[in-house]
Tab-separated table of C-alpha atoms in Angstrom:
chain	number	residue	atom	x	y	z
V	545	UNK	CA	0.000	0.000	0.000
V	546	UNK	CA	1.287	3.536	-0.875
V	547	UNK	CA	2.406	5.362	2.455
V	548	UNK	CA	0.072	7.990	3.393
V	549	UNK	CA	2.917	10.790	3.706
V	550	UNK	CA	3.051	10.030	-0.297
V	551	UNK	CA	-0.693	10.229	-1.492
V	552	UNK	CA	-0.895	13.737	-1.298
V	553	UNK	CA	2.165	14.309	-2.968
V	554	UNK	CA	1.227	11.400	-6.263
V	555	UNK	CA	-2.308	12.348	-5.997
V	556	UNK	CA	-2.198	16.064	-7.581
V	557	UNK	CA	1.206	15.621	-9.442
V	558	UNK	CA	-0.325	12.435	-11.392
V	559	UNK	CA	-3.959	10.963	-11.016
V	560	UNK	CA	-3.440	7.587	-11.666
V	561	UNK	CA	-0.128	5.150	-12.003
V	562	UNK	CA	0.337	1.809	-12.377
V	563	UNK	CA	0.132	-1.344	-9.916
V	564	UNK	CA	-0.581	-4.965	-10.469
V	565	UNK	CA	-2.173	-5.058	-7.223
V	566	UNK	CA	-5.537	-2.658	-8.176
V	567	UNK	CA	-8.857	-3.839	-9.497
V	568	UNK	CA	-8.735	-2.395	-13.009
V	569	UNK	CA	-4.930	-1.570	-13.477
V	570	UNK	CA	-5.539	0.506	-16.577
V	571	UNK	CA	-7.110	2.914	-14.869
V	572	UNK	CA	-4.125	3.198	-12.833
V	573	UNK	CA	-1.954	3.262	-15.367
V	574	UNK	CA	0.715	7.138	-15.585
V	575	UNK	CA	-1.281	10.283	-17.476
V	576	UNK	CA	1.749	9.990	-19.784
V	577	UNK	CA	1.273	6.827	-20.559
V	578	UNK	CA	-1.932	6.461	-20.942
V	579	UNK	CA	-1.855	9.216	-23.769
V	580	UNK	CA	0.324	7.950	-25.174
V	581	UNK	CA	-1.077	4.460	-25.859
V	582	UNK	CA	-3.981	6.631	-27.795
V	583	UNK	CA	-2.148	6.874	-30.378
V	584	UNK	CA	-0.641	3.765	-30.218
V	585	UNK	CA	-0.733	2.835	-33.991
V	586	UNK	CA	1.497	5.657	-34.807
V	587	UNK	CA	4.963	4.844	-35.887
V	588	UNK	CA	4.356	0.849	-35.830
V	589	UNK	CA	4.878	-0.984	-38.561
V	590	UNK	CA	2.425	-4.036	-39.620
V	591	UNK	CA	4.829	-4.851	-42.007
V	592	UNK	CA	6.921	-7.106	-39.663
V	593	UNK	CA	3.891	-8.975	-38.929
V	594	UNK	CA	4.065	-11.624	-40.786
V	595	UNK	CA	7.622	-12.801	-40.270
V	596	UNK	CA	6.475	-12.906	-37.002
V	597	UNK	CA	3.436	-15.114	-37.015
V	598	UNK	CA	5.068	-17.473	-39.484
V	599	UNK	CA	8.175	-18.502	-37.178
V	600	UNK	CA	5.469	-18.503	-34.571
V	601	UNK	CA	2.942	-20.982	-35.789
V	602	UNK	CA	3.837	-21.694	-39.750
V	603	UNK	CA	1.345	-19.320	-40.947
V	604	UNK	CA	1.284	-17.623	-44.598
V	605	UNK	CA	-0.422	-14.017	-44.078
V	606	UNK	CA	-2.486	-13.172	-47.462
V	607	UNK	CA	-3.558	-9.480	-45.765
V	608	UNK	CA	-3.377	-7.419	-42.557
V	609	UNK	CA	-6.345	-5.025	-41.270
V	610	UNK	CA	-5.728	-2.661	-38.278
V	611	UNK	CA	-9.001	-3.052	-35.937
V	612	UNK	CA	-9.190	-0.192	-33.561
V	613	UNK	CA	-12.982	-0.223	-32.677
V	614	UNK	CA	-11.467	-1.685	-28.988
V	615	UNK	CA	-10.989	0.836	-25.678
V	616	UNK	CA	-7.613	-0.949	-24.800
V	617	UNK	CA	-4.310	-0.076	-24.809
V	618	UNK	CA	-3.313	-2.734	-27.638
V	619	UNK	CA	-2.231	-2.922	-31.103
V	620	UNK	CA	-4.985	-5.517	-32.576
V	621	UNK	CA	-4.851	-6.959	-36.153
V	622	UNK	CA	-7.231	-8.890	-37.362
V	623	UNK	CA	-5.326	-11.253	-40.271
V	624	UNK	CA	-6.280	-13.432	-42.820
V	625	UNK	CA	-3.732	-17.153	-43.453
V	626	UNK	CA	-3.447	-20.071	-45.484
V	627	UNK	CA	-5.648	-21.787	-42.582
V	628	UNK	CA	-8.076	-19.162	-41.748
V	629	UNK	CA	-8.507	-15.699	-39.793
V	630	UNK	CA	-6.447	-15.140	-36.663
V	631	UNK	CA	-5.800	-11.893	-34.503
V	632	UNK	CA	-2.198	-10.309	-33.743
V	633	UNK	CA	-2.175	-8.768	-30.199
V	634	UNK	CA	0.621	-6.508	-29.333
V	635	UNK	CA	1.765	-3.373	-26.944
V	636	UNK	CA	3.852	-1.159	-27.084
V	637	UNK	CA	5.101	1.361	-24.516
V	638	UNK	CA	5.466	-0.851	-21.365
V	639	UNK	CA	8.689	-1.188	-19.480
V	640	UNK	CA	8.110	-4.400	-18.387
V	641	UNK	CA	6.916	-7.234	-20.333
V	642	UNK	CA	3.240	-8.100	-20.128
V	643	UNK	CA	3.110	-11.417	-18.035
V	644	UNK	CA	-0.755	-11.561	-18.378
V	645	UNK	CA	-0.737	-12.305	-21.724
V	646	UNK	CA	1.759	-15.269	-21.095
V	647	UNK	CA	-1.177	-16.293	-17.890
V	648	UNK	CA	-3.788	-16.041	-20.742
V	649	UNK	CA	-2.632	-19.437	-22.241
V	650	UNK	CA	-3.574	-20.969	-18.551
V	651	UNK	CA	-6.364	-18.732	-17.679
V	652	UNK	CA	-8.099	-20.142	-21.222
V	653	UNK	CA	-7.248	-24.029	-20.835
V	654	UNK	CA	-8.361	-23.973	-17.547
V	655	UNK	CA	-11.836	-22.272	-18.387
V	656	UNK	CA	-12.657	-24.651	-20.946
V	657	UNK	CA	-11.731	-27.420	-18.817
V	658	UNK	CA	-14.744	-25.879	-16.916
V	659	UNK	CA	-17.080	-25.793	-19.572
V	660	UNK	CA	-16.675	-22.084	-20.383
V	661	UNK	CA	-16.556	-20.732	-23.620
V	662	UNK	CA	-13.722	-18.644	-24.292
V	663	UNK	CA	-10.608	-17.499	-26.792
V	664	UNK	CA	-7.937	-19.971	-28.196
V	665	UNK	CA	-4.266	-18.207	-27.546
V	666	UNK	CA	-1.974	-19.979	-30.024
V	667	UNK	CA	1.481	-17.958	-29.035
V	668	UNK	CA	2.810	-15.733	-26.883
V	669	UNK	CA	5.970	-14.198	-26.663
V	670	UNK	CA	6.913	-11.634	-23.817
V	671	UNK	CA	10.877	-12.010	-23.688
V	672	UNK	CA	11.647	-8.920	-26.103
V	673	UNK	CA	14.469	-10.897	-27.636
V	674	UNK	CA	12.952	-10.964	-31.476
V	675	UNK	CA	10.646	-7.602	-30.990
V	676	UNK	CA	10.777	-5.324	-28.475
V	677	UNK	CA	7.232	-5.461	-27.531
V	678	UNK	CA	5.045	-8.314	-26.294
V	679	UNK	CA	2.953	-10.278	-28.596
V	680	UNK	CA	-0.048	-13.052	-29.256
V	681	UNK	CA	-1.682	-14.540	-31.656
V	682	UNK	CA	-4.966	-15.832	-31.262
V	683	UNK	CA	-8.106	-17.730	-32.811
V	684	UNK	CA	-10.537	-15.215	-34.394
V	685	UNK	CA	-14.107	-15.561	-32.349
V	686	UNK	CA	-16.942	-16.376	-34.032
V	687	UNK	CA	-20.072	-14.290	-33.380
V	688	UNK	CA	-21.047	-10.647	-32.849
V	689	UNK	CA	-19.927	-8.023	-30.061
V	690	UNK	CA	-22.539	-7.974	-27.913
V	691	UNK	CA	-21.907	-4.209	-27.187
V	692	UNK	CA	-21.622	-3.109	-30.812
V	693	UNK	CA	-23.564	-5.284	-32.855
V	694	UNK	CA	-26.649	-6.017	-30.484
V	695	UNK	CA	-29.595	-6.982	-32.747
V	696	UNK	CA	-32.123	-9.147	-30.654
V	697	UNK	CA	-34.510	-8.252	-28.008
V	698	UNK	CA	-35.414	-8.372	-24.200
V	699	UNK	CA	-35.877	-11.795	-24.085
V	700	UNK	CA	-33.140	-12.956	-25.553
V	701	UNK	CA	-30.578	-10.368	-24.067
V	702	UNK	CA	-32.241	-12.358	-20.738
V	703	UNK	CA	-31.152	-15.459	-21.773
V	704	UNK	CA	-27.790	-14.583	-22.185
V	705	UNK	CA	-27.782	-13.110	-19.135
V	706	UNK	CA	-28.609	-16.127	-17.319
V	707	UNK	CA	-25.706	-17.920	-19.284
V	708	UNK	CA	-23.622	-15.781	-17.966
V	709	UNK	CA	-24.977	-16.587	-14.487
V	710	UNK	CA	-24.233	-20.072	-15.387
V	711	UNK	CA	-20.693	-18.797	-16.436
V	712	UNK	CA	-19.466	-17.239	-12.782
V	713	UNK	CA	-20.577	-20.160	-11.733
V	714	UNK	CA	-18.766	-22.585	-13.135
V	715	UNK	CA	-15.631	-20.272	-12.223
V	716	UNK	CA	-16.059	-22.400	-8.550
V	717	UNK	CA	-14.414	-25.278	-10.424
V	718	UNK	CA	-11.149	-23.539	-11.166
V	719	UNK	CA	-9.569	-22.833	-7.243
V	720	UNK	CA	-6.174	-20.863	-7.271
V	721	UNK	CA	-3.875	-20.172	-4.607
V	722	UNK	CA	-3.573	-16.264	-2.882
V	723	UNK	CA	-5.573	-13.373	-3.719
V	724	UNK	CA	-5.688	-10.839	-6.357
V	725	UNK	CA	-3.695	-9.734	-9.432
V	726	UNK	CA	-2.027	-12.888	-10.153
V	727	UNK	CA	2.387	-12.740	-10.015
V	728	UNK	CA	3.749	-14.189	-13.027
V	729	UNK	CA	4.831	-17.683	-13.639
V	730	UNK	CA	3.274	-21.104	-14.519
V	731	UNK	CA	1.520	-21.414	-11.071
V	732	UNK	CA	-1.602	-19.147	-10.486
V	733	UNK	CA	-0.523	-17.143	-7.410
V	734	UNK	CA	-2.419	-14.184	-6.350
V	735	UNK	CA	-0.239	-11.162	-5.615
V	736	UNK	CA	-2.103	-11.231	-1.730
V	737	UNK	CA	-2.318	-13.237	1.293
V	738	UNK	CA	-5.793	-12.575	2.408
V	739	UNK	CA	-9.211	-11.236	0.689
V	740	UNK	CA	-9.017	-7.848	2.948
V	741	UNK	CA	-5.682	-7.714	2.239
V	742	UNK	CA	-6.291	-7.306	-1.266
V	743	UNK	CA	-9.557	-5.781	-1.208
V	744	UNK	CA	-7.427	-2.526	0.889
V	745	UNK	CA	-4.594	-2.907	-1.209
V	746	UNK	CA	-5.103	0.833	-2.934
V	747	UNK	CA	-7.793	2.107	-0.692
V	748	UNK	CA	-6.197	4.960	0.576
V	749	UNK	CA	-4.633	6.272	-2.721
V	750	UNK	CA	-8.142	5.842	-4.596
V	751	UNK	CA	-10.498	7.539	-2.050
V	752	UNK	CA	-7.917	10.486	-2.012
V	753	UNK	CA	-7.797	11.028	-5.884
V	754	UNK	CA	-11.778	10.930	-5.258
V	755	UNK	CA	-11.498	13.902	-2.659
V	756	UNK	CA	-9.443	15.765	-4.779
V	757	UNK	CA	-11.032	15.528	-7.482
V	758	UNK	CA	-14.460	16.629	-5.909
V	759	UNK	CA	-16.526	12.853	-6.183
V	760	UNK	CA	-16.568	12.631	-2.761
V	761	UNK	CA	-15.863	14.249	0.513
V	762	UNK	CA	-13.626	14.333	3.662
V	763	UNK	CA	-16.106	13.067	5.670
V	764	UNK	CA	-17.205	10.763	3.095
V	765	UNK	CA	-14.070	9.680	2.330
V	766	UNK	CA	-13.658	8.472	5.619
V	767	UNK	CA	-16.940	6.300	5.790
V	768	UNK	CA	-16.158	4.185	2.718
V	769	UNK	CA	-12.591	3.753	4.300
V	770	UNK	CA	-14.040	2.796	7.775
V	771	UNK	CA	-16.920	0.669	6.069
V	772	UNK	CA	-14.022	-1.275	3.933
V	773	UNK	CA	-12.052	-1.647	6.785
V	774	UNK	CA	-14.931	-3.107	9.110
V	775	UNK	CA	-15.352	-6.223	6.565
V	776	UNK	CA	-12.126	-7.689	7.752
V	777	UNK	CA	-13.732	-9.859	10.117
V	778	UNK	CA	-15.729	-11.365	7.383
V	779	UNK	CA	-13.548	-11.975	4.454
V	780	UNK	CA	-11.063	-13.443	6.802
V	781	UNK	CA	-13.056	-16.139	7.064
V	782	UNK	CA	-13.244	-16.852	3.153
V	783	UNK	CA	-10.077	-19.580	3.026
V	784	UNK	CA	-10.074	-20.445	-0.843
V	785	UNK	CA	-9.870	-18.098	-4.062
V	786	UNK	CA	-10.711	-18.895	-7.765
V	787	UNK	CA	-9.996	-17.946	-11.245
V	788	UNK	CA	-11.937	-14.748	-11.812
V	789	UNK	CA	-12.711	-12.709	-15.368
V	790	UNK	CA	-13.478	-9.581	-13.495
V	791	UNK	CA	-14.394	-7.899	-16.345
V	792	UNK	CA	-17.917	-9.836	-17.663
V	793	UNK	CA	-18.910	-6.282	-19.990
V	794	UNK	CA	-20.881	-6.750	-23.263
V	795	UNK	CA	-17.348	-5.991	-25.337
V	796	UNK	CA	-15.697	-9.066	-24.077
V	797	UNK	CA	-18.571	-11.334	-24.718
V	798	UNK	CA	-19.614	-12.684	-28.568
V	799	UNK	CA	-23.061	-14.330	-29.129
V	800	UNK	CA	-24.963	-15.284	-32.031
V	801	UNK	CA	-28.869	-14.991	-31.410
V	802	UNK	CA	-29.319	-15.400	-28.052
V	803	UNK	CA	-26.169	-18.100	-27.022
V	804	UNK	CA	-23.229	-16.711	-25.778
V	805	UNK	CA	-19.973	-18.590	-28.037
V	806	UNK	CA	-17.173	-17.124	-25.914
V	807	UNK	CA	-16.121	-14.691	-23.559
V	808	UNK	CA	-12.434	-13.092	-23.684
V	809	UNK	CA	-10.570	-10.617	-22.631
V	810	UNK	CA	-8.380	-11.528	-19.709
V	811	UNK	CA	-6.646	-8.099	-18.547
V	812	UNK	CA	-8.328	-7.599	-15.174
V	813	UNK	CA	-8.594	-11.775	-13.968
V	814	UNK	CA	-7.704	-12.020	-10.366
V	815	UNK	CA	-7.880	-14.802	-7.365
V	816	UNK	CA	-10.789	-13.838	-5.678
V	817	UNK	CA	-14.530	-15.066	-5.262
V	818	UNK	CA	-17.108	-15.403	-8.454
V	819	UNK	CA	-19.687	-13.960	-6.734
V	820	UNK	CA	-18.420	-10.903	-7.042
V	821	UNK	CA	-19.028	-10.600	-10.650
V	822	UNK	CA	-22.899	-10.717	-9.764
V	823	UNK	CA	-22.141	-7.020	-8.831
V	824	UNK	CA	-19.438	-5.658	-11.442
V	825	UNK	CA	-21.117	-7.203	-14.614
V	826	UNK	CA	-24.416	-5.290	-13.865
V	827	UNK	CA	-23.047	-1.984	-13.564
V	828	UNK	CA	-21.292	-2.283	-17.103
V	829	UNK	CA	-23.042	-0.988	-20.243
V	830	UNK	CA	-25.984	-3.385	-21.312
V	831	UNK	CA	-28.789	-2.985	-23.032
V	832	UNK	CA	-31.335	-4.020	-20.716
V	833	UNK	CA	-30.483	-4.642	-16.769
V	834	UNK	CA	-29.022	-8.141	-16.132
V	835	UNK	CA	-28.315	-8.583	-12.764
V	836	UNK	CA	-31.814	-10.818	-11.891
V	837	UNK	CA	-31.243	-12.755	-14.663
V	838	UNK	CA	-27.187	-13.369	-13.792
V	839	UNK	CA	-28.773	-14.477	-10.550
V	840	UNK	CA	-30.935	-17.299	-11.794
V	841	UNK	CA	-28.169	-18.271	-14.278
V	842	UNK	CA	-25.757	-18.877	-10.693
V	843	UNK	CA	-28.416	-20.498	-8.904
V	844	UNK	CA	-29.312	-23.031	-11.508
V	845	UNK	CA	-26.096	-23.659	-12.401
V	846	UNK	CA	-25.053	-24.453	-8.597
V	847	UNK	CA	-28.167	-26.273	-7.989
């Protein structure tokens, strides 16, 4: 946890940085940086793509076409090969290498292993000895974006709301050591000892940028604080932690009519409890309000 002699000091110099031990890391991520990464397509070349993917998987690349429709903070290609459509996923900018998308590989097996429906990662490479950026290369999904291209109605947006009630669920099958953003390596390991522990990780730091920034109060401020603080004695009694998506939003799910065929997007997975995503995925953008229907979806699905 940030010391508190330093919060005032980071907090109106720079309103965000970047931690592995946060929620949503991007959103902690340096001003610089993050303005950077707008403009992310500038100055890259797509031209080395295809040397790439071929001493990666054996791949002939017939044409490349930038997709930029997503809010992240990678380069995305979408490109067509002698054996179908696959995506290039790349960053640029980071100091470090990207050690998620190396736990995406695992994250993915062990999902399907559970009987959810999810992305195929073919390679990764995050040692910066070819490139000097981090790479995949992926399956192209089938389906629609369930954000962007929404074309059904109530009923069916309701069904695939249950499914993905039936989806956290299933997440109870996949148990992972510690708490949190996970370190890197082959072994899931959260980054904390202790729900609470990670739950307070950033507490401080975020309810002051809050304050400053006029979204909440002193006094406020020090009622979420207290409230967080008070549900120690309660999460220390949860003993186990699973594989989380954290991030169930409309533009990391495809569908086709009313089935959802995968979800993806694997930036924000953590060691914590499924349940939780019966609160985050409803206050996403949806068309219609899910959270009864998610409900059903994990009550039926854990009988």
């Amino acid at each position: 946890m940030p010391k508190t002699e330093d919060l005032d000091t980071k907090a109106s110099d720079e309103p965000s940085f970047h931690s592995d031990e946060i929620y949503y890391f991007n959103t902690h991520r340096p001003r610089d940086l993050v303005l950077v990464l707008q403009n992310r397509y500038e100055g890259f070349d797509p031209k080395i793509i295809p040397d790439l993917v071929e001493q990666a998987i054996d791949r002939k690349i017939t044409s490349i076409v930038a997709n930029q429709n997503f809010g992240t903070g990678h380069l995305i290609y979408i490109l067509d090969t002698d054996q179908g459509q696959i995506v290039f996923r790349a960053n640029r900018h980071l100091d470090k290498p990207e050690h998620y998308m190396d736990l995406e590989k695992i994250f993915t097996e062990k999902y399907k292993k559970a009987g959810v429906p999810t992305n195929t990662v073919l390679y990764t490479d995050t040692s910066r000895k070819t490139v000097d950026f981090d790479f995949q290369i992926m399956k192209l999904l089938p389906g629609k974006d369930l954000e962007d291209d929404w074309q059904g109605n109530q009923e069916q947006y309701d069904t695939i709301s249950r499914q993905l009630g039936q989806i956290v669920a299933l997440q109870y099958k996949v148990p992972v050591d510690g708490w949190g953003r996970f370190k890197p390596g082959e072994k899931l390991q959260g980054a904390h000892g202790s729900a609470h522990e990670y739950l307070m990780a950033y507490v401080d730091y975020d309810l002051e940028i809050m304050a400053i920034h006029g979204l909440i109060t002193k006094d406020q401020k020090s009622v979420i604080a207290g409230f967080l603080t008070a549900q120690k004695t309660m999460l220390d009694q949860q003993n186990q932690a699973y594989l989380v998506h954290h991030d169930i939003a409309d533009h990391n799910i495809r569908y086709e009519g009313d089935q959802v065929l995968a979800l993806f997007d694997w930036e924000n997975a953590v060691a914590y409890d499924p349940i939780s995503e019966l609160g985050s995925a409803s206050t996403w953008v949806c068309h219609y309000p899910r959270r009864q229907a998610m409900i059903e979806g994990f009550l039926k699905e854990l009988g």
